[in-house]
Short mmCIF file of C-alpha atoms in Angstrom, two decimals:
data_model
loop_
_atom_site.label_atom_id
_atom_site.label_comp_id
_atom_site.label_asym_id
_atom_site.label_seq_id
_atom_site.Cartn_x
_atom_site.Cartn_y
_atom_site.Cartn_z
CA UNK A 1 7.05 18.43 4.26
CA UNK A 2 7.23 18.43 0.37
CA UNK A 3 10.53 17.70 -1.36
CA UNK A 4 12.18 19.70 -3.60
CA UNK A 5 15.27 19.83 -5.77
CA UNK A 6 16.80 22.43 -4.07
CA UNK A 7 16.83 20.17 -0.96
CA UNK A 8 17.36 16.25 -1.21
CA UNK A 9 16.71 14.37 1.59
CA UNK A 10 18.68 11.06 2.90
CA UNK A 11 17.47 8.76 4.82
CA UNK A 12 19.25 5.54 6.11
CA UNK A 13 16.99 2.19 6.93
CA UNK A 14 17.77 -1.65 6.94
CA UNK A 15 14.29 -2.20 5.30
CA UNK A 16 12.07 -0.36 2.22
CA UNK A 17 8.38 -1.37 2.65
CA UNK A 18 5.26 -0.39 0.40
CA UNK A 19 1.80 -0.60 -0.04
CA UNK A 20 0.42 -1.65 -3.36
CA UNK A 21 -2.69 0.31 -4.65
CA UNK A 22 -2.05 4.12 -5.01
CA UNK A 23 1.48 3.45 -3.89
CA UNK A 24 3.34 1.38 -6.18
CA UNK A 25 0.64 0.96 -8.62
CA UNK A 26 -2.15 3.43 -9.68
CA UNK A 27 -5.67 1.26 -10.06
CA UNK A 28 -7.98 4.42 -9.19
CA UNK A 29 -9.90 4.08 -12.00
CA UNK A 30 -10.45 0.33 -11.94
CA UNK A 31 -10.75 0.47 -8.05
CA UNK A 32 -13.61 3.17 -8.38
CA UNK A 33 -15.61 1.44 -11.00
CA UNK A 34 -15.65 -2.05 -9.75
CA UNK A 35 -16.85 0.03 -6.41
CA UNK A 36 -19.13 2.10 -7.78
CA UNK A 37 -20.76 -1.20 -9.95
CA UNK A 38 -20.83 -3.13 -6.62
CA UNK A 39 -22.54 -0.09 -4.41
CA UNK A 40 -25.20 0.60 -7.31
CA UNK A 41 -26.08 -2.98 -7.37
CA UNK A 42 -27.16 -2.99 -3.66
CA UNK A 43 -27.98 0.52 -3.13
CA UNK A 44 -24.85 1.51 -0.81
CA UNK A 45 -23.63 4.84 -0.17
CA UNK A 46 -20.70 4.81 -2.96
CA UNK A 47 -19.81 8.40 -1.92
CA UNK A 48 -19.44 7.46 1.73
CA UNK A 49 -17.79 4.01 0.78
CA UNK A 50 -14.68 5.77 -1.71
CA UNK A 51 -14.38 8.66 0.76
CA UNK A 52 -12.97 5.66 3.39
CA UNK A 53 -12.54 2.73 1.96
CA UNK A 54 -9.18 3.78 0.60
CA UNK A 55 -6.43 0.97 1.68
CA UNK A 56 -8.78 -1.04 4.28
CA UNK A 57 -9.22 -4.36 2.82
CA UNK A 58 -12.35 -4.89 1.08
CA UNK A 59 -13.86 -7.17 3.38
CA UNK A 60 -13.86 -4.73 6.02
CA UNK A 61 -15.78 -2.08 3.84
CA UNK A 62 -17.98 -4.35 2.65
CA UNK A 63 -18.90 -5.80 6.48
CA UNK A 64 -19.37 -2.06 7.34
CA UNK A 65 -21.61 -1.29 4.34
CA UNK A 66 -23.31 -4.28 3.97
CA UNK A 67 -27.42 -4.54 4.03
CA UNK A 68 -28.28 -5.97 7.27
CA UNK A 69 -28.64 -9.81 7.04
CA UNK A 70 -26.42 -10.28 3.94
CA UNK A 71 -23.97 -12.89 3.20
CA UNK A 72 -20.99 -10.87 4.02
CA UNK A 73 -18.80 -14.21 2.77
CA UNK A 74 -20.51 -13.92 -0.24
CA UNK A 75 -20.60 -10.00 -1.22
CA UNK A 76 -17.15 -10.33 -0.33
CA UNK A 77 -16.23 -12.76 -3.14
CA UNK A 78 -18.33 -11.28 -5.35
CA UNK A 79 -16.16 -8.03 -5.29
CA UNK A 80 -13.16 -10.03 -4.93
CA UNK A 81 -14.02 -11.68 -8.32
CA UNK A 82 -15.07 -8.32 -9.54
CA UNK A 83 -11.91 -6.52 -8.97
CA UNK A 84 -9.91 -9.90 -10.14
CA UNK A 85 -10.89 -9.60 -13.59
CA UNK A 86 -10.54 -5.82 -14.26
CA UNK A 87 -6.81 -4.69 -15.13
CA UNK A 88 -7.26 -2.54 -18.33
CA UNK A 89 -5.61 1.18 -17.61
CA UNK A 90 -3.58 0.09 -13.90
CA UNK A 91 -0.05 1.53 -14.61
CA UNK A 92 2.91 1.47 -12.53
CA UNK A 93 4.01 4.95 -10.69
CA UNK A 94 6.94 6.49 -12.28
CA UNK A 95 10.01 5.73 -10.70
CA UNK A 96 8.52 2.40 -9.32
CA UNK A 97 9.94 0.01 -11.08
CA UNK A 98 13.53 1.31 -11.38
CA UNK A 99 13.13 1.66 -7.58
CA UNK A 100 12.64 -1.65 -6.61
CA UNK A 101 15.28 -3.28 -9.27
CA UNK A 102 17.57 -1.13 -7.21
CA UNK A 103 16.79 -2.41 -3.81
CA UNK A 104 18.21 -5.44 -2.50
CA UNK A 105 15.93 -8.21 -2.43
CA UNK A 106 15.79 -9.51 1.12
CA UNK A 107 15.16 -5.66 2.17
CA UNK A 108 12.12 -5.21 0.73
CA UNK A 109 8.56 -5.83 1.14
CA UNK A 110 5.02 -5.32 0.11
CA UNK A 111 2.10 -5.04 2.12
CA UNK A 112 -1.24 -4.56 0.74
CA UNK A 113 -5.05 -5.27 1.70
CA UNK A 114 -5.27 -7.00 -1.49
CA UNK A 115 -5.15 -10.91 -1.63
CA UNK A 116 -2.34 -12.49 -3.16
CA UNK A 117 -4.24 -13.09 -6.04
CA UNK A 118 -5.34 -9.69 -6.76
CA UNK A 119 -2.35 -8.22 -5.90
CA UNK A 120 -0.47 -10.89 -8.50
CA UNK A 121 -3.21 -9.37 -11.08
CA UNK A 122 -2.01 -5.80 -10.72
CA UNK A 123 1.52 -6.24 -9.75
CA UNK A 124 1.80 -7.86 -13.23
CA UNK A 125 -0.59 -5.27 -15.14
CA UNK A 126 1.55 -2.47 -13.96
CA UNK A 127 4.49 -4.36 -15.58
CA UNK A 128 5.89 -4.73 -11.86
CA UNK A 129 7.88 -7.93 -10.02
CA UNK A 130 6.38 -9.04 -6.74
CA UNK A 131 8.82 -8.73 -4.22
CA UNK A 132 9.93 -12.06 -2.50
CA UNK A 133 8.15 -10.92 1.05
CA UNK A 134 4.67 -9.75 0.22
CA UNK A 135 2.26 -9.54 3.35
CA UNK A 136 -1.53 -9.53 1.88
CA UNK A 137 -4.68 -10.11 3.26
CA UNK A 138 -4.67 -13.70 3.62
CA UNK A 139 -1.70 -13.28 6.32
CA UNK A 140 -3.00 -10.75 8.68
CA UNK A 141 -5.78 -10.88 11.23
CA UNK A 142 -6.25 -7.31 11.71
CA UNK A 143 -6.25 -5.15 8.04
CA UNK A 144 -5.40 -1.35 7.81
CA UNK A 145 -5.62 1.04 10.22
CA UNK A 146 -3.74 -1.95 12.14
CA UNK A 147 -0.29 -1.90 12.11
CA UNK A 148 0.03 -6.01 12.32
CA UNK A 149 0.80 -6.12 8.56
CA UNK A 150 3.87 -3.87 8.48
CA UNK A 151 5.13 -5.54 11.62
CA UNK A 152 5.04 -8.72 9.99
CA UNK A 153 6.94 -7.71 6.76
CA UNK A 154 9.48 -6.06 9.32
CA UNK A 155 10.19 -9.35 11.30
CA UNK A 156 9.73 -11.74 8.21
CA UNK A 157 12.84 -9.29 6.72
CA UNK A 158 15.02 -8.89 10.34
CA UNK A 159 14.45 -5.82 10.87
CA UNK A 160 13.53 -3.52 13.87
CA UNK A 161 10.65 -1.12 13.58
CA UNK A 162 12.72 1.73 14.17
CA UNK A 163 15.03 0.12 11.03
CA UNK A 164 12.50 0.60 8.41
CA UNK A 165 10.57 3.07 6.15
CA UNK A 166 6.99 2.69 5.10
CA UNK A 167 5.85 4.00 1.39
CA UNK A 168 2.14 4.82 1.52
CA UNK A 169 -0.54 6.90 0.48
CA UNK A 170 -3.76 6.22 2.15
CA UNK A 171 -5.11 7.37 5.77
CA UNK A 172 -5.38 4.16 6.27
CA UNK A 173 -2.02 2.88 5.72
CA UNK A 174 -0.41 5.81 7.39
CA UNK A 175 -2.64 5.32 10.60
CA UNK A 176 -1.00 1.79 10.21
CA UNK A 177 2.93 2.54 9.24
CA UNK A 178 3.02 4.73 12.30
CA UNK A 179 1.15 2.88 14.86
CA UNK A 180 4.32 0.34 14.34
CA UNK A 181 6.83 3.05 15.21
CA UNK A 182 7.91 3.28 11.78
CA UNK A 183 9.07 6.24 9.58
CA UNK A 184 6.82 7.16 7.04
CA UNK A 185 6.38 8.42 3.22
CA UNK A 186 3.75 9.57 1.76
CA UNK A 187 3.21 8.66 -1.87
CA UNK A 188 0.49 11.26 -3.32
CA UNK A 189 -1.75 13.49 -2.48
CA UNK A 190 -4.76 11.56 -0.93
CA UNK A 191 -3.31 11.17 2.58
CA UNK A 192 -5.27 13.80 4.29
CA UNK A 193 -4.52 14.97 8.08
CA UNK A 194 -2.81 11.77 8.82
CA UNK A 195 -0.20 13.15 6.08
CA UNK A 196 0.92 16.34 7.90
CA UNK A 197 4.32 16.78 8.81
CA UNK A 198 5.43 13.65 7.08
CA UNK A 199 7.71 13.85 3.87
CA UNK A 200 5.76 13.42 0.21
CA UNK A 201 6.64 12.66 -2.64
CA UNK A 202 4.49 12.69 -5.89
CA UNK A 203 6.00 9.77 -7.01
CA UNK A 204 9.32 7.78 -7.72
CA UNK A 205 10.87 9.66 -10.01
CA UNK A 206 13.53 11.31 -8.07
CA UNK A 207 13.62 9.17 -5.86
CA UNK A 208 16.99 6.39 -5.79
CA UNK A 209 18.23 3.75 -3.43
CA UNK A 210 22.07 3.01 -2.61
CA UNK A 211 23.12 -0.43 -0.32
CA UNK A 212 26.14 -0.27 1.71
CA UNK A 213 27.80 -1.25 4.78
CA UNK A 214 27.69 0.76 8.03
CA UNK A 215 30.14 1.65 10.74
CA UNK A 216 29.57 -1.78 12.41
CA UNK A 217 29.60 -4.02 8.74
CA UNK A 218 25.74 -4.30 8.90
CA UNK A 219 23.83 -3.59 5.69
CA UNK A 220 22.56 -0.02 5.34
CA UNK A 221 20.06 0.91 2.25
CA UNK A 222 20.34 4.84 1.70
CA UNK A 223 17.27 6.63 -0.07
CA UNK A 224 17.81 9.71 -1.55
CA UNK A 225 14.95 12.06 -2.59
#
């Protein structure tokens, strides 16, 4: 369902987590170009490769898409240096930053399919602060649609699935916020069928966070949208 002003919605958690790209930050534009640059230079399918490559980490798409007998390793870190360099235009989403300045620190967490490095590159082009628990590609196994990430941020934070709410905006990530048993929001438009019946938002903007104490003196973060 779609929010509105007429009808703000609550919703009570122990922990806020997020993806990065499309969620917190906006890197379409640098995200298709570096893609479309990589696909043209081996003659992939760069129609197929944005329509579902959207928050699976790179080395996944590029294992999948990948002319047989090529250096995955390689290709791999040839994007990865691709998309390192390339910041110009990524801007924060409105509401994003104010959002997480308002959220206590040891309640919130990233988790991205970026490395650390890349996600350092556009966390700090947006003009955004990495939170203090950040789960990227490095510290998974499984990527996106697997939901190892988020239950990793959960337990490095103390908190139950059931405790938390995801932020996200690809199929991807949804597939993956859910598939840990946790609520979900989507951030955008690009969700697709895995975005029906969950809340949306377009963005931050209306969007604000309150910490308190609950009936039993545990700490309670309530999001209003």
């Amino acid at each position: 369902m779609n929010f509105s002003a007429e009808a703000v919605k609550t919703l009570a958690v122990r922990a806020v987590l997020f993806d990065m790209d499309g969620t917190l930050v906006d890197s379409t534009a640098i995200v298709e170009q570096v893609w479309s640059e990589f696909a043209g230079r081996y003659g992939l399918d760069i129609e197929e490769i944005l329509r579902t490559s959207h928050g699976i980490q790179a080395k996944d798409t590029v294992r999948r898409f990948a002319p047989e007998g090529a250096d995955l390793d390689a290709l791999a870190e040839e994007l990865g240096e691709m998309e390192r360099t390339r910041t110009d235009g990524i801007v924060a989403l409105p509401g994003a930053a104010d959002l997480l300045e308002s959220l206590p620190s040891d309640a919130v967490a990233m988790v991205t399919s970026a490395d650390r490095i890349l996600a350092s590159a556009r966390m700090k082009a947006a003009g955004l602060e990495m939170p203090a628990t950040t789960v990227t590609a490095e510290a998974v196994t499984r990527g996106k649609p697997d939901p190892e990430g988020y239950l990793t941020a959960a337990a490095l934070l103390g908190a139950e699935p059931a405790d938390v709410v995801v932020f996200e905006d690809a199929p991807a990530g949804i597939a993956a916020a859910r598939a840990a048993g946790m609520r979900t929001v989507v951030v955008g438009d690009a969700g697709g069928e895995a975005a029906e019946g969950l809340w949306q938002i377009a963005d931050y903007s209306a969007v604000t966070a309150m910490a308190g104490l609950d009936a039993s003196g545990r700490r309670v973060v309530e999001l209003r949208f």
